[in-house]
Tab-separated table of C-alpha atoms and ligand atoms in Angstrom:
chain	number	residue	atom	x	y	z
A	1451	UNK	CA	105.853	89.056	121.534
A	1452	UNK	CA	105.930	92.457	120.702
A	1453	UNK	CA	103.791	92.788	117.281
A	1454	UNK	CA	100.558	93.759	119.765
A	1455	UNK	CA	98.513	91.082	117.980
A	1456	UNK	CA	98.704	88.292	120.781
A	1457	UNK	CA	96.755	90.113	123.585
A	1458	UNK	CA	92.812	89.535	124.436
A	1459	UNK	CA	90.146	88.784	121.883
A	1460	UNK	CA	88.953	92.177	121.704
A	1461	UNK	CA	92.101	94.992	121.874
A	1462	UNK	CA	91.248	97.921	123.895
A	1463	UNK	CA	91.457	100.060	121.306
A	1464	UNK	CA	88.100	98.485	119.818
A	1465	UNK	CA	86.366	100.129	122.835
A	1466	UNK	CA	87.996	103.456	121.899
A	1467	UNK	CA	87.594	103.873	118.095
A	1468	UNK	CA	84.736	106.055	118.093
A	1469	UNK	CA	82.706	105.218	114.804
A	1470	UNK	CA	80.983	108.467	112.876
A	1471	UNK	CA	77.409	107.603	112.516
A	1472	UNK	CA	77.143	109.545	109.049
A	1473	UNK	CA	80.248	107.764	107.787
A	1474	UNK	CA	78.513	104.355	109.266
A	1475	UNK	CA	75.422	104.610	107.786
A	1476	UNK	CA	77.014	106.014	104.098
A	1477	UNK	CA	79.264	102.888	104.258
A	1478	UNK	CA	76.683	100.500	105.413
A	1479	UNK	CA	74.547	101.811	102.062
A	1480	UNK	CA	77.227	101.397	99.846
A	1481	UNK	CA	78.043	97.737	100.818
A	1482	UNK	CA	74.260	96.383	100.444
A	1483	UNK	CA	74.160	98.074	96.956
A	1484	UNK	CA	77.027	96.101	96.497
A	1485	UNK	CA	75.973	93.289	97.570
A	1486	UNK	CA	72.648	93.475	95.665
A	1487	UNK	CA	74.833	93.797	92.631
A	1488	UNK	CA	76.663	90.920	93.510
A	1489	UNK	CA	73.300	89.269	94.227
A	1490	UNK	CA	72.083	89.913	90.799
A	1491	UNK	CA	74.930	88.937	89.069
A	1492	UNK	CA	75.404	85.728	90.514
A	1493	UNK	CA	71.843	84.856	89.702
A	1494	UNK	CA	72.105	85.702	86.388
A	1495	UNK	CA	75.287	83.875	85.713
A	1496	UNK	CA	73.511	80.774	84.924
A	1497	UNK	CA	76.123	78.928	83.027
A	1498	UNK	CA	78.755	78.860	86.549
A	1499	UNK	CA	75.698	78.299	88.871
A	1500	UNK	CA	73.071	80.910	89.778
A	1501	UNK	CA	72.795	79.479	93.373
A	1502	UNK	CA	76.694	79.193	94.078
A	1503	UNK	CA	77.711	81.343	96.772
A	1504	UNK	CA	80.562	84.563	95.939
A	1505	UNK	CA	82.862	85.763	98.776
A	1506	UNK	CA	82.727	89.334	98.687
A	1507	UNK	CA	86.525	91.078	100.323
A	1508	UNK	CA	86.142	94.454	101.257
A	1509	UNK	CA	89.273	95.847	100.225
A	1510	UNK	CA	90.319	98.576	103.061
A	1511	UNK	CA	93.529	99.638	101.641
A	1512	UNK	CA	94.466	103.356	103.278
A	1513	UNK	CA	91.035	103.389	104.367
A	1514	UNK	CA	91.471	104.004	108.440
A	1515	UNK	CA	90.651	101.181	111.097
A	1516	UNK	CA	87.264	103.276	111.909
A	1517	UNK	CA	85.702	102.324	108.289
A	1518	UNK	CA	86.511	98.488	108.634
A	1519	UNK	CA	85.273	98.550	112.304
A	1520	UNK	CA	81.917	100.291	111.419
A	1521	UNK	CA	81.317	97.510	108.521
A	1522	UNK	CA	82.085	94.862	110.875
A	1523	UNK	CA	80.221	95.863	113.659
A	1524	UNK	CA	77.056	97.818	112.068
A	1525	UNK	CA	74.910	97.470	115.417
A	1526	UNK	CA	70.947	97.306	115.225
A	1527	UNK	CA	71.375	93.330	114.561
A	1528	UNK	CA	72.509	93.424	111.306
A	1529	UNK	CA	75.433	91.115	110.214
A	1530	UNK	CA	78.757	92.325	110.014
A	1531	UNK	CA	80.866	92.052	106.769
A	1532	UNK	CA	83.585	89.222	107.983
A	1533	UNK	CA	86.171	89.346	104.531
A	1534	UNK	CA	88.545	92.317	104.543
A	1535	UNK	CA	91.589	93.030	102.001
A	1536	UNK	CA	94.522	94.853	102.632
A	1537	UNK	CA	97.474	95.405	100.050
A	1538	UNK	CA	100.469	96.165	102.695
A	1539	UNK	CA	101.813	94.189	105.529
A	1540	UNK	CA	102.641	96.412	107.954
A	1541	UNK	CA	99.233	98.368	107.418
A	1542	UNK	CA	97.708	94.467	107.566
A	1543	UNK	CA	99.764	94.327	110.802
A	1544	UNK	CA	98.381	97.068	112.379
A	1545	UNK	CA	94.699	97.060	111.742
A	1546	UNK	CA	94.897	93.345	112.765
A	1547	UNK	CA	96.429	94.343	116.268
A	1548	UNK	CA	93.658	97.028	116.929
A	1549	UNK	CA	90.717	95.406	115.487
A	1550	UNK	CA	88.429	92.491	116.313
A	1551	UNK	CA	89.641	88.884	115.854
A	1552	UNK	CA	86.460	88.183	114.185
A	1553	UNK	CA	87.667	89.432	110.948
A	1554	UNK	CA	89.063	87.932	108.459
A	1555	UNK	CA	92.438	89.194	106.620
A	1556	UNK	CA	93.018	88.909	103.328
A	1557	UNK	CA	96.075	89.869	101.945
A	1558	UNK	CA	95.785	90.599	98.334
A	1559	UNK	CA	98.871	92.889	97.583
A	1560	UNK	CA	102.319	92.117	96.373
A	1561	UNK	CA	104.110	89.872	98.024
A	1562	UNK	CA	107.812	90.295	99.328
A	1563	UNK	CA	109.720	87.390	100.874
A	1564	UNK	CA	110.304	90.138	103.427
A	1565	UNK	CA	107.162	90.195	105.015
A	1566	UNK	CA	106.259	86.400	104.606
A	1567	UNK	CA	107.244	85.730	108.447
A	1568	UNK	CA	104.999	88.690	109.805
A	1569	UNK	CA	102.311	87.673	107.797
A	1570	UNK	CA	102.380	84.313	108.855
A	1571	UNK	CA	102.041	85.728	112.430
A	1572	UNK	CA	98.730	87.316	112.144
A	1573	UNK	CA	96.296	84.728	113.857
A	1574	UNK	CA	93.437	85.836	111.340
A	1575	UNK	CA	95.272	86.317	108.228
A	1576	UNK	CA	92.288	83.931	106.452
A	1577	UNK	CA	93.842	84.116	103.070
A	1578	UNK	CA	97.123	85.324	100.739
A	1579	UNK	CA	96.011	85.736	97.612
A	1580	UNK	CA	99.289	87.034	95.800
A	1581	UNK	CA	101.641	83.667	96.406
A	1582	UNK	CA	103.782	84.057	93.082
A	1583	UNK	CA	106.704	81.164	93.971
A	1584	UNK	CA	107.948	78.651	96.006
A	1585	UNK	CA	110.137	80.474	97.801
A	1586	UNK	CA	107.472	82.811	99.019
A	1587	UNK	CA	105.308	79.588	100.044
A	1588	UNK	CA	107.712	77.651	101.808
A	1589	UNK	CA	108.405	80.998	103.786
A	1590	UNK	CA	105.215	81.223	104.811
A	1591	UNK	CA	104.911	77.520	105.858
A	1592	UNK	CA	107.876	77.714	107.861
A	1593	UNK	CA	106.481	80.497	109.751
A	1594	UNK	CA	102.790	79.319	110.233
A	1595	UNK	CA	104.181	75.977	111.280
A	1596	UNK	CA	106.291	77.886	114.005
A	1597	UNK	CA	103.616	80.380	114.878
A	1598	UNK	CA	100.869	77.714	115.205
A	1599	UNK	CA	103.124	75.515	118.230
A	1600	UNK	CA	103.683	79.019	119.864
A	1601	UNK	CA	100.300	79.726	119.983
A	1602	UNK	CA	99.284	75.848	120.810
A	1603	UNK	CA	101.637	75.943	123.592
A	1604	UNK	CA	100.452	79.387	124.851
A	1605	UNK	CA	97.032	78.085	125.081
A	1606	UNK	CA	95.921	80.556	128.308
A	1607	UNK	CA	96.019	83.340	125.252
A	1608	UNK	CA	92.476	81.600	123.444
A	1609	UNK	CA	94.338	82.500	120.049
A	1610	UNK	CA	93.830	80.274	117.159
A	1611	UNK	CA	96.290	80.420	114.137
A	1612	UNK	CA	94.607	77.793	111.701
A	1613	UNK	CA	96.177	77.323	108.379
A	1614	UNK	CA	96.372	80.242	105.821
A	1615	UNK	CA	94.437	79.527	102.460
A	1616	UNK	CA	96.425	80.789	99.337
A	1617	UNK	CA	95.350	81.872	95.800
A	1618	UNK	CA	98.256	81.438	93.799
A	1619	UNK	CA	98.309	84.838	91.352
A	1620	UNK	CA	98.662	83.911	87.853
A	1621	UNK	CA	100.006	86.899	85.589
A	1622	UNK	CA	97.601	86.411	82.836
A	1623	UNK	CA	97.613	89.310	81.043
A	1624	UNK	CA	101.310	88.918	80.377
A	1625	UNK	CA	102.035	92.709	81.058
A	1626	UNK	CA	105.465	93.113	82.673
A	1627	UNK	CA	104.415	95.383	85.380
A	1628	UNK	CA	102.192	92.932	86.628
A	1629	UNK	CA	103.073	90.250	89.515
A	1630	UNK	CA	102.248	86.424	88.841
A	1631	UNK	CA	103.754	83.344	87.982
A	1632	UNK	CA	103.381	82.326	84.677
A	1633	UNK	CA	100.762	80.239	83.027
A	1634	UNK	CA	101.230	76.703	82.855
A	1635	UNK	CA	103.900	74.787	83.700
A	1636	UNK	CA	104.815	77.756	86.520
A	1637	UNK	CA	101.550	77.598	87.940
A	1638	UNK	CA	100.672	74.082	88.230
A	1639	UNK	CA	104.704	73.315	89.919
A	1640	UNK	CA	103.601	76.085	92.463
A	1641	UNK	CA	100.375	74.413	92.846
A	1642	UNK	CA	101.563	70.958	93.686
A	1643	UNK	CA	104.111	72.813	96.251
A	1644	UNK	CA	101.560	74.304	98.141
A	1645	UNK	CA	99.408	70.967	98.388
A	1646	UNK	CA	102.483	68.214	98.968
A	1647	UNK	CA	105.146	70.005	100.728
A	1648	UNK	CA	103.009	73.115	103.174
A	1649	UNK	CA	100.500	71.551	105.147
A	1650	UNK	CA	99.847	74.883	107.038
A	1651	UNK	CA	99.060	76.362	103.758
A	1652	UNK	CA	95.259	75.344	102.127
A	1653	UNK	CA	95.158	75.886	98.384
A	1654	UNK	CA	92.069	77.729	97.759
A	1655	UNK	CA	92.751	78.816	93.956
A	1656	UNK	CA	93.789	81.354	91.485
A	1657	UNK	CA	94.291	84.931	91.606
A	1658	UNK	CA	94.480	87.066	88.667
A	1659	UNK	CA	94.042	91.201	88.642
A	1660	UNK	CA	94.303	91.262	84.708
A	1661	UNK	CA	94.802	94.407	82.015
A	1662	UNK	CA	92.903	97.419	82.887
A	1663	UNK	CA	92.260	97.664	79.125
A	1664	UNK	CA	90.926	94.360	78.997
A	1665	UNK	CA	88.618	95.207	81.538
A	1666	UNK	CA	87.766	98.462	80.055
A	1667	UNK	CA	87.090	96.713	76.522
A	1668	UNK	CA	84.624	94.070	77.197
A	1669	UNK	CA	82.966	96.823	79.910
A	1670	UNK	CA	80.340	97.894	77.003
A	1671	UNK	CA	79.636	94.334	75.901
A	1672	UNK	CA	77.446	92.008	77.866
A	1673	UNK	CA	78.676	89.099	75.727
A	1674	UNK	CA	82.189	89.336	75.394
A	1675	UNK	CA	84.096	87.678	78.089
A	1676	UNK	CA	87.384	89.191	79.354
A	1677	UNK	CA	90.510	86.920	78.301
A	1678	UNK	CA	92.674	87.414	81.739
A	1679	UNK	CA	88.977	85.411	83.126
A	1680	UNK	CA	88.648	82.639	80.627
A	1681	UNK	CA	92.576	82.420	80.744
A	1682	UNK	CA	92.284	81.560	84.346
A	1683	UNK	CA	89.241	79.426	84.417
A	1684	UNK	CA	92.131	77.842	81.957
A	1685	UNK	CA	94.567	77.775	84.606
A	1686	UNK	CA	92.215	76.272	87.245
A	1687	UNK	CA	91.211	73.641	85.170
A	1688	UNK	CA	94.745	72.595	83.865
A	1689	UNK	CA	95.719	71.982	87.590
A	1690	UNK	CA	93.084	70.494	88.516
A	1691	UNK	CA	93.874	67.709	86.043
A	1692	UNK	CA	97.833	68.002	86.634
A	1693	UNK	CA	97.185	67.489	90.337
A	1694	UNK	CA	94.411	65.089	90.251
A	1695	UNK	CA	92.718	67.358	92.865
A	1696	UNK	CA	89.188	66.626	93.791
A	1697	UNK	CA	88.086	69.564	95.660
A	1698	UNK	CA	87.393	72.530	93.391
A	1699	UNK	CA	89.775	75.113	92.989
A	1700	UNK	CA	87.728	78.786	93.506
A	1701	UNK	CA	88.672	81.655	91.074
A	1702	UNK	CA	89.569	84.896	92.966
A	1703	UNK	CA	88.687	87.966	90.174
A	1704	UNK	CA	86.610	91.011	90.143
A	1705	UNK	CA	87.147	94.737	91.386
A	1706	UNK	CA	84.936	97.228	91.740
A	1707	UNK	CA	84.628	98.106	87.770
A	1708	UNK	CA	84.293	94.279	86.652
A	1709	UNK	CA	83.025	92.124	89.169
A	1710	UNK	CA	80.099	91.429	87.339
A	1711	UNK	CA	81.689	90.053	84.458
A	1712	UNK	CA	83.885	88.231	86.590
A	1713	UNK	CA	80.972	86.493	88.178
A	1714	UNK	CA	79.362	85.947	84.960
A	1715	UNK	CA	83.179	84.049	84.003
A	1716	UNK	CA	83.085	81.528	86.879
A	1717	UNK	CA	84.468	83.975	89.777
A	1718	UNK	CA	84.446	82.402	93.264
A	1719	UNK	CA	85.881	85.698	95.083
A	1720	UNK	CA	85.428	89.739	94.479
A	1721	UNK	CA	87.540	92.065	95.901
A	1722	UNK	CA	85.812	95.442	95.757
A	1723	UNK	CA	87.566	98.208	96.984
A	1724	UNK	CA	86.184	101.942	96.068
A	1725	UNK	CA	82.444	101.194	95.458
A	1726	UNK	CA	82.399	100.383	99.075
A	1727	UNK	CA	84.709	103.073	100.580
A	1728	UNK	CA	85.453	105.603	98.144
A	1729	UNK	CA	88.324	107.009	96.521
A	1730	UNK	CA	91.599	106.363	98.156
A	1731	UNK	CA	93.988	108.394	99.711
A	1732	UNK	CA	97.602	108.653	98.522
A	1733	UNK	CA	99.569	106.159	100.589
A	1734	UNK	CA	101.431	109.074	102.427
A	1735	UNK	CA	98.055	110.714	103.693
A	1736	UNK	CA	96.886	107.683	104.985
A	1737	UNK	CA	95.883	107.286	108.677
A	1738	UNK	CA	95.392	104.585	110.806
A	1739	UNK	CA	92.612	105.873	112.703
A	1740	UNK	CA	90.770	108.507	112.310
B	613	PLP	C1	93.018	97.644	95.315
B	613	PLP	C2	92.731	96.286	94.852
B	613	PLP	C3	91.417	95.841	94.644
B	613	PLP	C4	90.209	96.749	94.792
B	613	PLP	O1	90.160	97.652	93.752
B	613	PLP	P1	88.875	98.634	93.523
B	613	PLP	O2	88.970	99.008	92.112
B	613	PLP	O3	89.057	99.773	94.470
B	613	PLP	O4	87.676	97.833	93.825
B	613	PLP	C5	91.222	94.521	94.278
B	613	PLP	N1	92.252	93.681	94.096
B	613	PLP	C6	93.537	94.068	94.275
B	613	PLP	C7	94.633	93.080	94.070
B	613	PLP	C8	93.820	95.371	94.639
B	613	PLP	O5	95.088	95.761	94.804
């Protein structure tokens, strides 16, 4: 098939990424503070549910295969961190092809209707969490529905292509440089497109990023709560009631510098990037492995 990502369960190159122990045990520490912070802010946000559960994505972006693999496999028993988010497709692509099955993509970066069909062709691409129109979604379908009877009729593989769950990204902050649809009447047609006309796609909920300044302004005040949040916890519960739905929709918001207050807004999903694996390099020094 030629994208390297239909082969065994575990590529050879798994066996061969050598993981630093240093780097292992430095990202290992960073993740469980994280996690504790995630802990603690979840039971503290009484007024969304103190017990409800948060996914936590580990957003590997530039970071090289080695980091993700070391956080997925620690060793010594522990349990590996599943969720990982990546912001390019072809970089999605590749990681997918080298590492374990095991993991779970998300793709949280902008999406082009370019890369729609490759996407749809990673096995474990769990989630897309930037779907911004139709167009995008019924390219997607199309290409899971196609890539699912490959795989089904290529069963001697053991491959699994289940169907993608989507976070449709709502531009709430308004700011032009930002990706989204619209709120209102955009969101909730894209909405009801996913759920009536893609069966291969599961809507899972909304995905904002929101204004940095935003973020930054209600950073040194416990009470106020960040408008891109409440705007969609608006969003969520406006389609809800437009689409009659009766499973919950989940809120995907939260990096690194605001997941907290996200979680305190209603958040179902963080996406934490830098706390976990440091500053990023620029996308031309990247590496693949390391
Ligand atoms: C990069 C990125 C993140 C993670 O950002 P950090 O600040 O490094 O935690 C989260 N969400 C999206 C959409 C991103 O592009």
């Amino acid at each position: 098939m030629g994208d390297g990502n239909t082969a065994s369960s575990t590529p050879a190159a798994v066996t061969e990424m050598k993981v630093d122990p240093a780097r292992a045990a430095a990202l290992a520490a960073n993740l469980g503070a994280v996690k504790e912070r995630l802990a603690n802010a979840v039971s503290s946000a009484a007024y969304f549910g103190s017990g409800r559960s948060v996914r936590l994505v580990a957003v590997s972006k530039l970071k090289p295969a080695n980091d993700i693999l070391a956080l997925h496999q620690p060793g010594d028993g522990q349990e590996g961190q599943v969720h990982f988010g990546e912001n390019y497709a072809q970089e999605l692509r590749d990681k997918a092809a080298l590492l374990p099955r095991s993991i779970k993509w998300h793709f949280i970066g902008g999406l082009q209707s370019g890369h729609c069909k490759n996407l749809a062709r990673i096995s474990n691409l769990w989630c897309i969490s930037s779907v911004d129109s139709a167009k995008k979604a019924k390219l997607l379908e199309t290409a899971r529905a196609a890539f699912q009877k490959e795989v089904a009729s290529a069963s001697e593989s053991g491959e699994e292509a289940g169907p993608i769950h989507i976070h449709v990204q709502v531009n709430t902050s308004g700011e032009e440089s930002k990706s989204g649809c619209n709120p209102g009447d955009e969101t909730v047609a894209l909405c009801r497109t996913i759920v009536e006309e893609c069966p291969n796609l599961k809507l899972l909920g909304l995905m904002t990023i929101g204004a940095i300044a935003r973020s930054k302004a209600v950073a040194s005040d416990d009470s106020a709560e960040n408008p891109d949040f409440v705007a969609l916890r608006e969003q969520r519960d406006l389609v809800t009631k437009a689409l009659g739905l009766t499973e919950p929709l989940e809120l995907s918001m939260g990096m690194s510098d605001d997941f907290a207050s996200a979680v305190a807004s209603g958040s179902g999903e963080v996406r934490i990037g830098s706390t976990i694996f440091g500053l990023r390099p620029a996308k031309a020094d990247a590496k693949l492995t390391v």
